Short mmCIF file of C-alpha atoms in Angstrom, two decimals:
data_model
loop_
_atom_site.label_atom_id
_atom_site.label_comp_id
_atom_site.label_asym_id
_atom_site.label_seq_id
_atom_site.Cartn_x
_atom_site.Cartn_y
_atom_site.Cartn_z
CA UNK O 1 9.30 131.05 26.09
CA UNK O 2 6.68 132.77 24.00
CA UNK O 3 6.81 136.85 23.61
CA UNK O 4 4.31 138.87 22.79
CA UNK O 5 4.37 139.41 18.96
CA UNK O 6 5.06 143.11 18.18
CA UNK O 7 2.68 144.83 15.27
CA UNK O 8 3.54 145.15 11.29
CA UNK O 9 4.02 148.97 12.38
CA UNK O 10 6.13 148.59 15.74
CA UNK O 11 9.86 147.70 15.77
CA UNK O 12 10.23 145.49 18.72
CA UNK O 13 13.39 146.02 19.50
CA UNK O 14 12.27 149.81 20.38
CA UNK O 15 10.18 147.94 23.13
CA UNK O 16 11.75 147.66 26.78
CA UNK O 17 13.43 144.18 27.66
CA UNK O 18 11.18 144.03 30.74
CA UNK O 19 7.66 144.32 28.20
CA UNK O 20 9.34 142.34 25.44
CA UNK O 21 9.86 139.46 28.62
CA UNK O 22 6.57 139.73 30.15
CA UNK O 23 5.14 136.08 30.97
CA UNK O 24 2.43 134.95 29.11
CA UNK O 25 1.20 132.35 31.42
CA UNK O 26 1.47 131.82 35.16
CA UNK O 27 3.78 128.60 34.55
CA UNK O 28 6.22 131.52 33.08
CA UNK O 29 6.05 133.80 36.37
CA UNK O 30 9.01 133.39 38.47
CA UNK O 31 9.44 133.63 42.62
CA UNK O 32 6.05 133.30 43.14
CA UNK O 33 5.40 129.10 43.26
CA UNK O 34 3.99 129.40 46.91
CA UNK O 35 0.99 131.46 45.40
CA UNK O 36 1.07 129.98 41.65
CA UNK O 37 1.74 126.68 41.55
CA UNK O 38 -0.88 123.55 41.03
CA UNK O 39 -1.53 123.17 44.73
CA UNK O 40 -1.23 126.67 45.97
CA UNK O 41 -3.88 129.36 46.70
CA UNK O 42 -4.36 130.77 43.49
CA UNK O 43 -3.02 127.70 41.14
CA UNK O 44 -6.29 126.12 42.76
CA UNK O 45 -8.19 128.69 42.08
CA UNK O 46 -7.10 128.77 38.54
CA UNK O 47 -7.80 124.94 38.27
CA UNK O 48 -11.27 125.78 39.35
CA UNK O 49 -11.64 129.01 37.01
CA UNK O 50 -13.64 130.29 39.82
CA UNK O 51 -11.38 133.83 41.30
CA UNK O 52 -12.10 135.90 44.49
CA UNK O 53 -10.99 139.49 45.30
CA UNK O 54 -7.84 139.76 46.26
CA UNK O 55 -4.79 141.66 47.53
CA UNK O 56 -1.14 141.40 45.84
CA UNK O 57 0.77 142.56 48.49
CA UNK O 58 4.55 142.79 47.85
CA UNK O 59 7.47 145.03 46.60
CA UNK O 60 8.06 146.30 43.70
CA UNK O 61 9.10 144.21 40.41
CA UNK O 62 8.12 140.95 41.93
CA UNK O 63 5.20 140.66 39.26
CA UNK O 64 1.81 141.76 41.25
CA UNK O 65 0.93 143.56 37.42
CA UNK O 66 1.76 140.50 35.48
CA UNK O 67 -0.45 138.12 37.70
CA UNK O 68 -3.33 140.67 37.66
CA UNK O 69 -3.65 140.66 33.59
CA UNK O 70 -2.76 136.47 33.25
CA UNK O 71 -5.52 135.64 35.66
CA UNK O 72 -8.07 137.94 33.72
CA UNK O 73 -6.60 135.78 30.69
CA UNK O 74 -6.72 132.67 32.15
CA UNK O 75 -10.74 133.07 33.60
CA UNK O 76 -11.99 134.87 30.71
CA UNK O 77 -12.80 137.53 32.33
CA UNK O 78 -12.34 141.30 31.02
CA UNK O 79 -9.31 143.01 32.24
CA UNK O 80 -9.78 146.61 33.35
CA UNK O 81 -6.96 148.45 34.93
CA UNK O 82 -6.84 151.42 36.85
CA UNK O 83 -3.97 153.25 38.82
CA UNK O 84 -4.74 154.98 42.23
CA UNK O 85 -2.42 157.45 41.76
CA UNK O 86 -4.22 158.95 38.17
CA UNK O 87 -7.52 157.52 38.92
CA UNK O 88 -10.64 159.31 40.81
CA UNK O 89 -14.64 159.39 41.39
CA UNK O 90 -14.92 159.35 38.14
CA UNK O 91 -12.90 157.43 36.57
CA UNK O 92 -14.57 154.59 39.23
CA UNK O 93 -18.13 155.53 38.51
CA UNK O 94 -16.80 154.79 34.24
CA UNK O 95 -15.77 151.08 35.29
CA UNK O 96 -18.61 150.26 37.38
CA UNK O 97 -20.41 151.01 35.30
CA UNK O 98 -19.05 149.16 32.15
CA UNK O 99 -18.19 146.33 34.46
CA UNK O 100 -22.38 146.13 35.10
CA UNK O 101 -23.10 145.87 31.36
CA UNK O 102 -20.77 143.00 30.47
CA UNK O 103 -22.34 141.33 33.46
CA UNK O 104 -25.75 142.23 31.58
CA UNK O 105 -24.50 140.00 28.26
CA UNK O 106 -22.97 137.38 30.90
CA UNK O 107 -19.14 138.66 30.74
CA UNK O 108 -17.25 138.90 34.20
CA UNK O 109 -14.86 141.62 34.42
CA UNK O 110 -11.22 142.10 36.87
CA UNK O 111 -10.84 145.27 38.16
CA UNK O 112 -6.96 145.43 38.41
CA UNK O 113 -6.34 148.72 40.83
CA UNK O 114 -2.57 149.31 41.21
CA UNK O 115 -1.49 151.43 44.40
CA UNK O 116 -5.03 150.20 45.90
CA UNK O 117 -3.56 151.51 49.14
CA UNK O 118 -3.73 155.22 47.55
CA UNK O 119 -7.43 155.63 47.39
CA UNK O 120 -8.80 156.95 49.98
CA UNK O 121 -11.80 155.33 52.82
CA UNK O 122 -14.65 156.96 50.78
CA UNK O 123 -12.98 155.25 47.26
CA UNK O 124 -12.23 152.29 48.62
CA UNK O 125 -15.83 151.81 50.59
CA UNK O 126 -17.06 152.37 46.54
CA UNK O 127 -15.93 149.01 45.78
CA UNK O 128 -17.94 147.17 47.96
CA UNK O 129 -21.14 146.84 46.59
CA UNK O 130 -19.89 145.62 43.04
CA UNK O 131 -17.32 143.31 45.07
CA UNK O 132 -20.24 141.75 46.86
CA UNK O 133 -22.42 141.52 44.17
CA UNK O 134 -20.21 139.92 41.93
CA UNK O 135 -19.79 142.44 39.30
CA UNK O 136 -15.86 142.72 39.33
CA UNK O 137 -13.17 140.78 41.26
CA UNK O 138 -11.30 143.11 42.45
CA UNK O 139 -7.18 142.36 42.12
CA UNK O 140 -5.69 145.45 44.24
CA UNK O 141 -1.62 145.68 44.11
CA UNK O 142 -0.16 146.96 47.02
CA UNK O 143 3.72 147.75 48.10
CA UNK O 144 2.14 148.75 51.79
CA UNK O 145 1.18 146.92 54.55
CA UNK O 146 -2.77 146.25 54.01
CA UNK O 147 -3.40 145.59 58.03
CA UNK O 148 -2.86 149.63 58.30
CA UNK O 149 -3.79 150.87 54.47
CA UNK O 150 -7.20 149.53 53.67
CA UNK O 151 -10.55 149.51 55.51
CA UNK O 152 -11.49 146.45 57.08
CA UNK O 153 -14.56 146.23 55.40
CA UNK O 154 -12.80 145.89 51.76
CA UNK O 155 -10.13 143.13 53.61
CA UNK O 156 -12.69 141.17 55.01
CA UNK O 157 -14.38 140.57 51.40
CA UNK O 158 -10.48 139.64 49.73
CA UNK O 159 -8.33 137.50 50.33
CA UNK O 160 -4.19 138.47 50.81
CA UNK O 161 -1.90 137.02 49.28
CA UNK O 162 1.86 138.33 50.09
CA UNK O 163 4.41 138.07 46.99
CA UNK O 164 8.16 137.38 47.94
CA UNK O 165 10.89 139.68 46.69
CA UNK O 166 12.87 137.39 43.78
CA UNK O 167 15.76 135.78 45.06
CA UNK O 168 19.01 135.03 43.48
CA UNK O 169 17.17 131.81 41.59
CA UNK O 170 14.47 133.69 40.28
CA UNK O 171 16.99 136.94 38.91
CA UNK O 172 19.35 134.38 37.53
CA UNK O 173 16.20 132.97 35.48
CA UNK O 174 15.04 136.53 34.38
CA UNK O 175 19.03 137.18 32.99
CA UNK O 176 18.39 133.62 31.22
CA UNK O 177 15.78 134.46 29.19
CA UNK O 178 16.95 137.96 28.61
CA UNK O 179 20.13 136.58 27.07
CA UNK O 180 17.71 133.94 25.13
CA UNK O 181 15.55 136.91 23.51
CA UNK O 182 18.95 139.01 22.55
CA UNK O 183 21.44 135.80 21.49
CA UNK O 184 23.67 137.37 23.49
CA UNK O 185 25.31 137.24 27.13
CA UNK O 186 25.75 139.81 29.29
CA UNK O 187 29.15 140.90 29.62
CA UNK O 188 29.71 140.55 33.17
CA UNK O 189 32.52 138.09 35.36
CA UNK O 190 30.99 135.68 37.17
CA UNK O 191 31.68 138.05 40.24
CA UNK O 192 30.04 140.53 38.76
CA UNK O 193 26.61 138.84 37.44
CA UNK O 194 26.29 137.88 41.11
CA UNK O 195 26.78 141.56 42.00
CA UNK O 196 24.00 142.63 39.61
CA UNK O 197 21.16 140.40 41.11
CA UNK O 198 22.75 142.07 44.26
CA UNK O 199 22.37 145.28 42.76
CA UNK O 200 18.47 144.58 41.73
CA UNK O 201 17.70 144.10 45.38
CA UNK O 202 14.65 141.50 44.19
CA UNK O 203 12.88 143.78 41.66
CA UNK O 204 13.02 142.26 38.69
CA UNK O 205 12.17 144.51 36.21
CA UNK O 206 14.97 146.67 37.63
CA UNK O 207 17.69 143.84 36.63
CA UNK O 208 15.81 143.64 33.36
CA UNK O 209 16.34 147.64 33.10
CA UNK O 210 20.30 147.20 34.11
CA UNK O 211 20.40 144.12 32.14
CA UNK O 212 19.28 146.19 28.61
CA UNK O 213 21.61 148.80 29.93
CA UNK O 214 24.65 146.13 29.42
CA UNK O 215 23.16 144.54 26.09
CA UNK O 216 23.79 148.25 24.56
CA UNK O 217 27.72 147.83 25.15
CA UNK O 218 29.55 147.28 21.81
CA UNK O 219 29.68 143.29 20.92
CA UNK O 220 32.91 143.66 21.06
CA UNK O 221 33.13 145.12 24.75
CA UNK O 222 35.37 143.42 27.38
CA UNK O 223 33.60 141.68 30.39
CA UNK O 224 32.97 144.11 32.93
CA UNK O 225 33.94 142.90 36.82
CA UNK O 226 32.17 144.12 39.65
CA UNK O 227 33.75 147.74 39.91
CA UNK O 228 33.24 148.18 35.81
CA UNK O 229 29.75 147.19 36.41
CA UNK O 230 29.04 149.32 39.11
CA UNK O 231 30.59 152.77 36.73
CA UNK O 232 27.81 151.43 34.10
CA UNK O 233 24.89 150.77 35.67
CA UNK O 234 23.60 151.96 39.64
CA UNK O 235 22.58 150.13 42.45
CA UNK O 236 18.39 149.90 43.06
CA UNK O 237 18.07 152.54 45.92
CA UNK O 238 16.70 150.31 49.01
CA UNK O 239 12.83 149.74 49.68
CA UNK O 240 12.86 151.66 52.56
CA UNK O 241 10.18 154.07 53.55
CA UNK O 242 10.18 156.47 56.68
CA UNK O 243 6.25 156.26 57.30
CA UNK O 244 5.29 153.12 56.50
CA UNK O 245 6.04 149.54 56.63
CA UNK O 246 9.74 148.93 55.68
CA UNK O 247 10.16 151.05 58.33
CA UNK O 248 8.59 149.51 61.67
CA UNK O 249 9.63 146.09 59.87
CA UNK O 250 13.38 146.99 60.65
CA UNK O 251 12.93 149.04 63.50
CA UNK O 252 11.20 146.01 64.98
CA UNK O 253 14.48 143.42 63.68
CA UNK O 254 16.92 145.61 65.11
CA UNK O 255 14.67 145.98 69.11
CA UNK O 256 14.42 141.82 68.62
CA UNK O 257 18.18 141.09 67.52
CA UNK O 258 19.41 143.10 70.52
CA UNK O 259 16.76 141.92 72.53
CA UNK O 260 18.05 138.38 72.16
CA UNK O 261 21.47 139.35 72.67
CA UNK O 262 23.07 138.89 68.43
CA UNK O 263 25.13 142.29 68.33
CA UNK O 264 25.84 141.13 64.38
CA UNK O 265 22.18 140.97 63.38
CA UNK O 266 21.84 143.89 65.28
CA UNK O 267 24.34 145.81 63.60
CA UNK O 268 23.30 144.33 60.07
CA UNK O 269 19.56 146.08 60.59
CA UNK O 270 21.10 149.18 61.88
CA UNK O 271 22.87 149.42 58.72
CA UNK O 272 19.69 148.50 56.48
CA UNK O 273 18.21 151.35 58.27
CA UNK O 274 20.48 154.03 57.41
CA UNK O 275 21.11 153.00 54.47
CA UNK O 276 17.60 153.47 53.71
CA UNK O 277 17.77 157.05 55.07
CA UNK O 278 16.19 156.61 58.37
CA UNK O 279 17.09 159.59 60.88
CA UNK O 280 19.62 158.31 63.09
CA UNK O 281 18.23 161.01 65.95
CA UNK O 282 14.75 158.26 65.30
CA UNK O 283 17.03 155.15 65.71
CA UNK O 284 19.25 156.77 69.59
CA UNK O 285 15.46 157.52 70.67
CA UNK O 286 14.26 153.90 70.21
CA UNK O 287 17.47 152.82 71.26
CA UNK O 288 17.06 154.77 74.26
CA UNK O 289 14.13 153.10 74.95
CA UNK O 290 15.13 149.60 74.68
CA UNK O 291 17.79 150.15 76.99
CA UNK O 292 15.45 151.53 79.60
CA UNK O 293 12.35 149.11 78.85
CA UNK O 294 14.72 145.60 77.87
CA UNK O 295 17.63 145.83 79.89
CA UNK O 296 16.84 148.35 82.85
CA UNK O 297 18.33 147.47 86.34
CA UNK O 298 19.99 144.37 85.00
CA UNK O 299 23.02 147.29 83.45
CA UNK O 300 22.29 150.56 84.71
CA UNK O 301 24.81 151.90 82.67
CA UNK O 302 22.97 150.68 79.41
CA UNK O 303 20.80 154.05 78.96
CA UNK O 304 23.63 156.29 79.66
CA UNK O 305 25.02 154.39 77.41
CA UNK O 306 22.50 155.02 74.57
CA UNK O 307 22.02 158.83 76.08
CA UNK O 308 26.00 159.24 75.36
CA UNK O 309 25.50 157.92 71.79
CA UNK O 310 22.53 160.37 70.83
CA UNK O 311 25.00 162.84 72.29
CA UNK O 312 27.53 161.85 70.48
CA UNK O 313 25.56 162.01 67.36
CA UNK O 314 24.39 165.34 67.81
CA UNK O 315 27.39 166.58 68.29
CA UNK O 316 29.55 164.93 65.01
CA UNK O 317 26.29 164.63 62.97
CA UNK O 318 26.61 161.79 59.80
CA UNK O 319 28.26 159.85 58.99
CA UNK O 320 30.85 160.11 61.96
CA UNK O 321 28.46 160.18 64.42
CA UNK O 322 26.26 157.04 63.49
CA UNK O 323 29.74 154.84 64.88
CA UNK O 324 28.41 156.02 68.31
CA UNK O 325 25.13 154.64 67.56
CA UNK O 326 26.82 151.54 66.42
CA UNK O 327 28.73 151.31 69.70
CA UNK O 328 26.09 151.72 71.95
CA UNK O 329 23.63 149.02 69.87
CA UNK O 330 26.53 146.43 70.64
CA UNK O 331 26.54 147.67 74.15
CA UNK O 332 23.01 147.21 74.72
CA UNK O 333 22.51 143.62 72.60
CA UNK O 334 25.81 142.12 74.50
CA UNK O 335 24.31 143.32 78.03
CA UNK O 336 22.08 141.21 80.55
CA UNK O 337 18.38 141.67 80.09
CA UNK O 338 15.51 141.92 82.63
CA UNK O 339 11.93 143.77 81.77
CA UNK O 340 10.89 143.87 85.23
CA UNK O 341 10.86 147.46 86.10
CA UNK O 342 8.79 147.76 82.81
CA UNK O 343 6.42 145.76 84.33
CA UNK O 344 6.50 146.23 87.86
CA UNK O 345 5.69 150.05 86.42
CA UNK O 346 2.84 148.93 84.10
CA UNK O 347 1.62 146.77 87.21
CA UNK O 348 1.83 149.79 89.49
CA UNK O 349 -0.10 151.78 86.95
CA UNK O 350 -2.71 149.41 86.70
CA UNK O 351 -3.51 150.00 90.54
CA UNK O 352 -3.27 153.55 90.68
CA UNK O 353 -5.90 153.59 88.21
CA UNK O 354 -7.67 151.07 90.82
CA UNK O 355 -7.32 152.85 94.12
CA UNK O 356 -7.99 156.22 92.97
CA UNK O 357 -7.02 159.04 95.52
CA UNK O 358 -5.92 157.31 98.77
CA UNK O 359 -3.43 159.35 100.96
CA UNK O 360 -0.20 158.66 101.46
CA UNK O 361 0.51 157.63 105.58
CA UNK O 362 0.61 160.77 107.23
CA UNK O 363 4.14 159.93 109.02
CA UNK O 364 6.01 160.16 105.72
CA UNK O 365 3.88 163.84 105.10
CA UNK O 366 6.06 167.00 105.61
CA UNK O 367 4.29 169.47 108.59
CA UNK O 368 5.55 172.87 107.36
CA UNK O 369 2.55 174.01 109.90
CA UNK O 370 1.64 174.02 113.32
CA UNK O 371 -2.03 172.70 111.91
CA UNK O 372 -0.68 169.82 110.15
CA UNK O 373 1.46 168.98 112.83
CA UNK O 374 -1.53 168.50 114.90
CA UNK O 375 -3.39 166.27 112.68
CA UNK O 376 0.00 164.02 113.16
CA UNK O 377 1.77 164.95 109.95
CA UNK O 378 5.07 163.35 110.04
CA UNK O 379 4.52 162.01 113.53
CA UNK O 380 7.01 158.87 114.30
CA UNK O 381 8.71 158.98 110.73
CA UNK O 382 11.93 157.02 110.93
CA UNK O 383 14.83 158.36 108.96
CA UNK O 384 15.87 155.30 107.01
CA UNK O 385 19.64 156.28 107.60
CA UNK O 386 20.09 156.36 110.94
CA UNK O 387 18.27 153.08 110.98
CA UNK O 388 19.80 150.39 112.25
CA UNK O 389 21.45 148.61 108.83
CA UNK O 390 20.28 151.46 107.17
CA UNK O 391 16.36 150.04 106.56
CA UNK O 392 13.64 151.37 109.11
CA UNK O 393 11.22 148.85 107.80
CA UNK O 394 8.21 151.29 107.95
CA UNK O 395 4.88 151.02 105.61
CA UNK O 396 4.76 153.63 103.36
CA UNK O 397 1.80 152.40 101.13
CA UNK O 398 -1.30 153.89 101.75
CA UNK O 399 -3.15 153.21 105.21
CA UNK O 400 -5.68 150.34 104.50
CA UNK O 401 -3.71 149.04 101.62
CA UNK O 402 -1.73 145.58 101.89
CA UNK O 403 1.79 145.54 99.79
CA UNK O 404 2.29 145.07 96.41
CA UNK O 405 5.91 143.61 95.02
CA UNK O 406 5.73 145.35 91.79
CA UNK O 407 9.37 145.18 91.24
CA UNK O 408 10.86 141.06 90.80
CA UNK O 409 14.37 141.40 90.23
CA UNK O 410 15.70 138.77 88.10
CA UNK O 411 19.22 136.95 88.50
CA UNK O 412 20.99 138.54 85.37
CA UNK O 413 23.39 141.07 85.95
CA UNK O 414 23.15 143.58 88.27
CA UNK O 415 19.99 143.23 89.16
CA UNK O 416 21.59 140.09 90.73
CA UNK O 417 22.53 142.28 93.13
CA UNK O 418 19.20 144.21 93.69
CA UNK O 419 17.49 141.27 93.99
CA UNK O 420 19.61 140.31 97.22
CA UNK O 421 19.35 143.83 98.64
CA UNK O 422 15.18 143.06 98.22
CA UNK O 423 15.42 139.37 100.06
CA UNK O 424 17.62 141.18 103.19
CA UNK O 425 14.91 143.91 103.44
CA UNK O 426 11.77 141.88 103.11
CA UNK O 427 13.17 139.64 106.07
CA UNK O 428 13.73 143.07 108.43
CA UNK O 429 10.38 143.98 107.17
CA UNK O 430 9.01 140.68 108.47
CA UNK O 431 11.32 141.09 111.38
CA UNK O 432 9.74 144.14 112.52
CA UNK O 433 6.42 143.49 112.27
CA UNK O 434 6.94 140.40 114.26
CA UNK O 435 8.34 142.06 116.68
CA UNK O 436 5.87 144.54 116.89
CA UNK O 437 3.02 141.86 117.73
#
């Protein structure tokens, strides 16, 4: 592998392992093949030396800063970088306008914004004339979700491309070549090499970082296992952030994995979530919710269930608590499902909103007054428990309005039950009225 070439004035050594291993071609960029390679998007587009704007959406370390500058390289085009977190109006305005006098003397230019997702609507609406026009392809890095960070008029002139985390394969190569460039191995048990690409969590110029930390151990030092390893260097704190993606990502893995009934997968997102620092009072509200929206009258016990745990919580606080919330996620991904009071609800809604301000029957209307009684408030009610079986059988939809079964039961748990209780009463509903005629 070739490395850039450090000055007559600049000891490279002083350099950081991660710049000193920066690829100098795409072929030398690792994780990425499904973008890079011959026949993917951008290999393609390579092949053709003809690029489009685009977004390099992933997480951090995975090499969105590396591609950026080797496809300048490899189109001949100039590479200008900015950062959205330093960078304003001005600092824009400067590139634009540099970027429109190459084009003058026939040079292209890649605008390489990092943290696109920072700038704000105004900013980001900037780029679109140039984009169109031709005067920079734009390369924006992102670690956030660009469906919800940046305007639709700026996404619908790039492409998106999404960049894996590294996995295991892809670390292991990185600790290859950082061994290569020092002539030296890292002193680590095989137990605890596989802990460090653990401990990297798929950046990879973190495990470069922990990597240089280890090559500055005497020669002479003993391997360290995994506990050793974990006194010298520390673990990459987890991408994980309360407002934005990473967080409705797991949110949405741990709803789904109880939803379809895994209590492990359940549990195993549940603890991605605090260990990220999520608010476990955010996670026994959703939870809440589930049980009332996914599992409803199939276990009626399922939100007091989840209403104990928040209880619970509140009560012990972390990280004593959070076993309640563990308990009660079990509970509610090992229960029987059924969304249909969710949507008998939403159906119900959707005629309200129809039917507008019809009256309820006037015989299930209280008459506190000798008025009301006269205009046959409460007149023939039927009191439901002195009913023969219990069930009068009377209408109590609006006058003029046919029924509506909102509510179908399913088989699963006890909403087995309901759902036999519903059959009995629609045939003494039938009953009556046949009797009536």
């Amino acid at each position: 592998m070739v490395h850039d070439a450090p000055s007559l004035f600049e000891d490279e050594s002083a350099r950081p392992l991660a710049d000193r291993l920066r690829p100098r071609s795409l072929s030398e960029v690792v994780g990425q093949d499904h973008l890079l390679a011959p026949d993917a998007p951008i290999g393609r587009m390579i092949a053709q030396e003809r690029l489009v704007s685009m977004v390099l959406w992933g997480p951090p370390g995975c090499g969105k800063t590396t591609i950026a500058r080797l496809l300048a390289e490899q189109t001949q085009l100039a590479f200008e970088p900015l950062s959205a977190t330093f960078s304003g109006v001005a600092d824009l305005r400067r590139v634009f306008q540099t970027a429109t006098r190459r084009r003058e003397i026939g040079q292209g230019t890649l605008l390489f914004v990092d943290e696109i997702h920072r700038f704000n609507r105004a900013q980001q609406d900037s780029f679109l004339p140039y984009v169109e026009d031709g005067t920079v392809v734009l390369v924006g890095a992102t670690t956030e979700n660009p469906s919800f960070e940046l305007n639709g008029a700026l996404l619908s002139r790039s492409q998106v491309y999404v960049l894996k985390r590294l996995d295991d394969t892809a670390l292991n190569t990185l600790i290859a070549r950082a061994e290569h460039l020092t002539g030296r191995e890292l002193p680590l048990t095989p137990d605890a090499r596989q802990a460090l690409t653990a401990m990297a969590d798929g950046d990879g110029r973190y495990l470069l970082n922990m990597a240089e930390q280890l090559q500055s151990l005497p020669d002479d030092a003993e391997s360290l296992d995994v506990t050793a390893l974990t006194a010298q260097v520390h673990k990459r704190a987890p991408q994980y952030d309360k407002k934005q993606d990473s967080h409705y990502n797991l949110i949405s893995a741990l709803h789904k994995s109880m939803r379809g009934s895994d209590p492990d997968a359940a549990l195993y997102w549940l603890a991605r979530m605090l260990d990220g620092g999520e608010d476990p009072r955010y996670i026994a509200r959703r939870i809440t919710r589930f049980a009332t929206e996914d599992i409803g009258m199939a276990d009626p016990q399922a939100v007091q269930q989840a209403l104990a745990a928040w209880q619970v919580y509140e009560r012990l606080g972390s990280p004593d608590g959070e076993l309640a919330i563990a308990q009660a996620v079990v509970y509610l991904a090992t229960a029987p499902k059924s969304v249909s009071v969710y949507r008998g609800f939403g159906a119900a809604q959707e005629l309200a909103r129809r039917t507008g301000s019809l009256m309820p029957p006037a015989h299930i209307l209280n008459a506190p007054t000798g008025l009301m009684k006269n205009l046959g408030y409460g007149e023939n009610y039927q009191y439901d428990p002195d009913a023969a079986n219990g069930f009068s059988g009377a209408d109590y939809f609006p006058d003029g309005m046919d029924r509506e079964a909102f509510y179908q039961p399913t088989h699963h748990g006890y909403e087995a039950h309901v759902r036999q209780w519903l059959e009995r009463w629609a045939a003494l509903r039938e009953q009556r009225r046949n009797d009536a005629s």
